[in-house]
XYZ file of C-alpha atoms in Angstrom:
301
model
C 23.811 10.533 -12.393
C 27.398 9.667 -13.372
C 30.348 9.663 -10.983
C 33.847 10.172 -12.428
C 36.507 7.543 -11.816
C 39.855 8.923 -10.679
C 42.577 8.706 -13.294
C 40.316 7.943 -16.259
C 41.388 5.391 -18.847
C 45.051 4.447 -19.297
C 44.426 3.577 -22.937
C 42.572 6.628 -24.235
C 43.278 9.178 -21.520
C 39.566 10.021 -21.466
C 37.588 10.387 -18.259
C 35.612 7.279 -17.318
C 32.439 7.233 -15.246
C 30.308 4.993 -13.102
C 26.797 5.314 -14.498
C 24.948 5.030 -11.182
C 21.625 6.138 -12.684
C 21.330 6.025 -16.455
C 18.425 6.893 -18.760
C 15.774 6.527 -16.033
C 12.351 8.092 -16.601
C 9.325 7.669 -14.348
C 6.640 9.627 -12.484
C 5.538 9.521 -8.860
C 1.845 10.172 -8.307
C 0.389 12.004 -5.339
C -0.652 9.699 -2.500
C 0.935 6.535 -3.917
C 3.889 4.441 -2.837
C 6.323 3.728 -5.648
C 8.614 0.854 -4.723
C 12.159 0.745 -6.101
C 13.734 -2.697 -5.839
C 17.044 -4.186 -6.941
C 20.215 -5.745 -5.625
C 23.027 -3.812 -3.943
C 24.782 -1.517 -6.402
C 21.830 -1.240 -8.774
C 21.516 2.525 -8.227
C 18.450 2.602 -5.941
C 19.890 4.880 -3.264
C 21.528 7.212 -5.783
C 18.194 7.496 -7.589
C 16.382 8.414 -4.373
C 18.988 10.955 -3.313
C 19.216 12.463 -6.783
C 15.485 12.952 -7.235
C 15.281 15.122 -4.082
C 18.692 16.735 -4.741
C 20.058 15.554 -1.399
C 23.634 15.785 -2.685
C 23.070 19.261 -4.077
C 26.803 19.842 -4.619
C 26.736 17.014 -7.187
C 24.368 18.172 -9.907
C 22.732 15.476 -12.041
C 24.823 14.690 -15.108
C 21.885 15.159 -17.473
C 18.124 15.166 -17.644
C 15.420 16.889 -15.659
C 13.938 16.497 -12.182
C 10.461 17.963 -12.292
C 8.699 18.739 -9.040
C 5.122 19.911 -9.689
C 6.281 21.071 -13.109
C 9.364 22.942 -11.856
C 12.773 21.685 -13.011
C 14.928 21.599 -9.864
C 17.830 19.665 -11.366
C 20.209 22.652 -11.451
C 18.996 24.589 -8.430
C 21.591 25.892 -5.988
C 21.480 25.022 -2.286
C 19.728 28.341 -1.568
C 17.197 27.862 -4.357
C 16.393 24.365 -3.064
C 15.664 25.499 0.504
C 11.940 26.277 -0.049
C 11.477 22.847 -1.645
C 13.090 20.939 1.220
C 9.932 21.150 3.310
C 8.033 19.163 0.666
C 10.653 16.450 0.034
C 12.191 14.541 2.931
C 14.094 11.280 3.422
C 14.267 8.458 5.960
C 17.740 6.928 5.999
C 18.721 3.283 6.109
C 20.929 3.348 9.187
C 19.098 4.522 12.328
C 22.431 4.756 14.145
C 24.607 6.956 11.903
C 21.718 9.130 10.667
C 21.135 10.724 14.100
C 23.606 13.207 15.606
C 24.797 11.646 18.906
C 25.394 15.128 20.383
C 21.774 16.208 19.962
C 18.772 15.247 22.073
C 15.690 13.660 20.547
C 13.869 16.973 20.794
C 16.677 18.854 19.062
C 16.882 16.275 16.242
C 13.166 16.452 15.457
C 13.082 20.235 15.886
C 16.047 20.962 13.608
C 14.078 21.185 10.299
C 11.737 23.715 11.929
C 14.719 25.810 13.033
C 16.385 25.713 9.596
C 13.182 26.670 7.807
C 12.541 29.395 10.426
C 9.077 28.112 11.190
C 7.187 28.622 14.461
C 8.196 30.106 17.796
C 10.102 28.077 20.391
C 6.870 27.202 22.220
C 5.130 26.133 19.007
C 8.184 24.131 17.938
C 8.183 22.236 21.237
C 4.471 21.495 20.852
C 5.087 20.266 17.318
C 7.947 18.007 18.437
C 5.811 16.422 21.170
C 2.970 15.835 18.716
C 5.329 14.181 16.229
C 6.759 11.952 18.941
C 3.252 10.838 19.878
C 2.377 10.150 16.224
C 5.482 7.976 15.854
C 4.988 5.988 19.055
C 7.573 7.796 21.188
C 6.878 8.892 24.758
C 7.326 12.652 25.131
C 9.409 11.979 28.264
C 12.178 10.907 25.816
C 12.507 14.462 24.495
C 15.727 15.273 26.383
C 17.409 11.891 25.898
C 20.189 11.096 23.420
C 20.176 8.589 20.516
C 22.536 6.105 22.233
C 19.836 5.466 24.838
C 17.474 3.921 22.279
C 17.114 0.709 20.292
C 17.351 0.590 16.505
C 13.572 0.591 16.105
C 13.167 3.571 18.425
C 15.895 5.448 16.576
C 14.152 4.860 13.287
C 10.956 6.264 14.814
C 12.959 9.384 15.719
C 14.163 9.621 12.120
C 10.594 9.256 10.846
C 9.391 11.970 13.222
C 12.145 14.266 11.966
C 11.119 13.652 8.351
C 7.542 14.687 9.181
C 8.432 17.935 10.969
C 7.723 20.215 7.987
C 4.560 18.441 6.779
C 6.222 17.083 3.618
C 4.325 15.914 0.562
C 6.797 13.190 -0.429
C 9.227 11.048 1.574
C 11.991 8.858 0.158
C 12.286 5.781 2.388
C 15.812 4.553 1.657
C 15.981 0.964 2.952
C 14.094 2.289 5.982
C 13.584 -1.165 7.558
C 16.489 -3.244 6.240
C 18.747 -2.610 9.266
C 16.065 -3.694 11.756
C 15.064 -7.049 13.228
C 12.214 -8.759 11.384
C 9.685 -8.191 14.182
C 10.610 -4.497 14.336
C 10.450 -4.207 10.544
C 6.738 -5.000 10.575
C 6.108 -2.388 13.275
C 7.905 0.322 11.293
C 6.155 -0.642 8.045
C 2.767 -0.470 9.770
C 3.727 2.926 11.221
C 4.653 4.216 7.758
C 1.341 2.990 6.326
C -0.573 4.613 9.196
C 1.233 7.924 8.709
C 0.631 7.801 4.960
C -3.121 7.501 5.481
C -3.156 10.144 8.206
C -0.969 12.736 6.478
C -1.759 11.892 2.812
C 1.909 11.199 2.154
C 3.578 10.060 -1.045
C 6.396 7.522 -0.624
C 9.268 6.358 -2.768
C 10.093 3.128 -0.960
C 13.553 1.749 -1.731
C 14.498 -1.801 -0.751
C 16.342 -4.900 -1.936
C 13.568 -7.055 -0.404
C 10.749 -7.788 -2.856
C 8.430 -9.053 -0.120
C 8.764 -5.787 1.793
C 8.307 -3.722 -1.371
C 5.222 -5.745 -2.327
C 3.664 -5.118 1.102
C 4.318 -1.365 0.978
C 3.898 -0.358 -2.660
C 1.211 0.468 -5.199
C 3.627 0.263 -8.150
C 7.080 -1.306 -8.316
C 10.110 -0.412 -10.442
C 12.934 -2.935 -10.788
C 16.451 -1.513 -11.151
C 19.524 -3.187 -12.609
C 22.871 -1.515 -13.395
C 21.429 1.978 -13.070
C 18.371 1.353 -15.246
C 14.730 0.600 -14.569
C 14.177 -2.665 -16.430
C 10.527 -3.222 -15.462
C 7.773 -1.028 -13.999
C 4.217 -2.112 -13.204
C 1.498 -2.294 -10.566
C 2.620 -4.540 -7.738
C 0.187 -7.387 -8.477
C 1.017 -7.309 -12.172
C 4.763 -7.295 -11.580
C 4.662 -9.954 -8.861
C 2.436 -12.443 -10.661
C 3.180 -11.653 -14.319
C 6.871 -10.677 -14.456
C 8.301 -10.311 -17.933
C 11.950 -9.274 -17.734
C 14.477 -12.017 -17.026
C 16.004 -10.032 -14.175
C 12.636 -9.528 -12.458
C 11.978 -13.255 -12.770
C 15.352 -14.059 -11.216
C 14.605 -11.772 -8.256
C 11.256 -13.456 -7.684
C 12.782 -16.928 -7.934
C 15.108 -15.991 -5.081
C 12.167 -15.441 -2.725
C 11.297 -18.554 -0.708
C 7.700 -19.794 -0.342
C 5.973 -17.568 -2.856
C 2.493 -19.061 -3.219
C 0.099 -18.758 -6.143
C 2.487 -16.513 -8.041
C 5.215 -16.732 -10.621
C 7.291 -19.295 -8.718
C 4.278 -21.498 -8.137
C 3.348 -21.369 -11.809
C 1.232 -18.251 -12.081
C 0.028 -16.740 -15.346
C 2.589 -17.160 -18.124
C 1.570 -14.809 -20.956
C 3.739 -14.481 -24.055
C 4.189 -10.694 -24.039
C 7.163 -11.007 -26.379
C 4.723 -11.593 -29.200
C 3.472 -8.010 -28.737
C 6.901 -6.434 -29.313
C 7.936 -4.812 -32.599
C 9.751 -7.053 -35.052
C 13.364 -7.648 -34.083
C 12.964 -6.972 -30.318
C 13.287 -9.365 -27.391
C 13.214 -9.434 -23.577
C 15.670 -12.306 -23.228
C 18.805 -10.323 -22.344
C 19.186 -8.185 -19.235
C 21.249 -5.237 -20.413
C 22.168 -4.511 -24.010
C 22.773 -1.492 -26.220
C 19.874 -0.003 -28.186
C 17.350 -0.693 -25.470
C 13.875 0.800 -25.316
C 11.297 0.993 -22.548
C 8.267 -0.655 -24.092
C 4.686 -0.625 -22.765
C 3.549 -4.207 -23.247
C 0.145 -3.487 -21.708
C -1.363 -0.412 -20.009
C 0.887 0.581 -17.096
C 3.371 -2.303 -17.553
C 6.734 -1.171 -18.955
C 9.725 -3.385 -19.747
C 13.150 -2.749 -21.231
C 13.635 -4.753 -24.379
C 16.587 -4.846 -26.757
C 16.990 -4.890 -30.510
C 18.281 -8.217 -31.806
């Protein structure tokens, strides 16, 4: 996903782009949580929004987005409508993501109205059930977002995302705007809902501890690329890429892991001749599987 810069280049006159997501390939498996971690500006949010075509007026620059074998990368808004029920998103900001002019009931009900599902009575029943599932008293149904705390607002957003019984939910920094004590409550709620509804999550965060707690596999992003992808235990305790190591070193009090001197295996010896992991981003990179399920970007010397 490239975004054009206004004015282009003064030297060549050619259009220049910000490569927000560049040469990224991965799969999300049913029932798992795939964590996407990286610093601000690494392309995490753009990746999440692109994969579910949230900004459907901005088509992906290149590549394919396959949902159950169907390429949805060039679908129009109308063509995407039937797929919306399966792919939902929980936004980072629980304040700006809720319409202040709508009641809690109207916010949660809106996907059901758009998709023309259920009668008014059935929709109201569904809204009350979702509120109960997400820890919201049904007496809140006619209240407005400004009457709630950040944690309660995020519960409203979660309930809205569940309205259409989705298969996959992109959690875009879903806890980063909340107090630490509330973060744990929301994470536990998401885990409970995943077990109950057999949900698949793409969990985006800049916090490796949070991603480790929530995820089955973790992908590390840097400058629009995935530089390392592995099971959470493998990535946390046997990181290979320099950037992944630097992220882990920034976490305080990591015990029995990489920072405390965990397993240090020389995976570089398994690379083809002339390749190395020692630089973060270079030309002529390749995503290399150093061991089953553990992928790392390496570069040609």
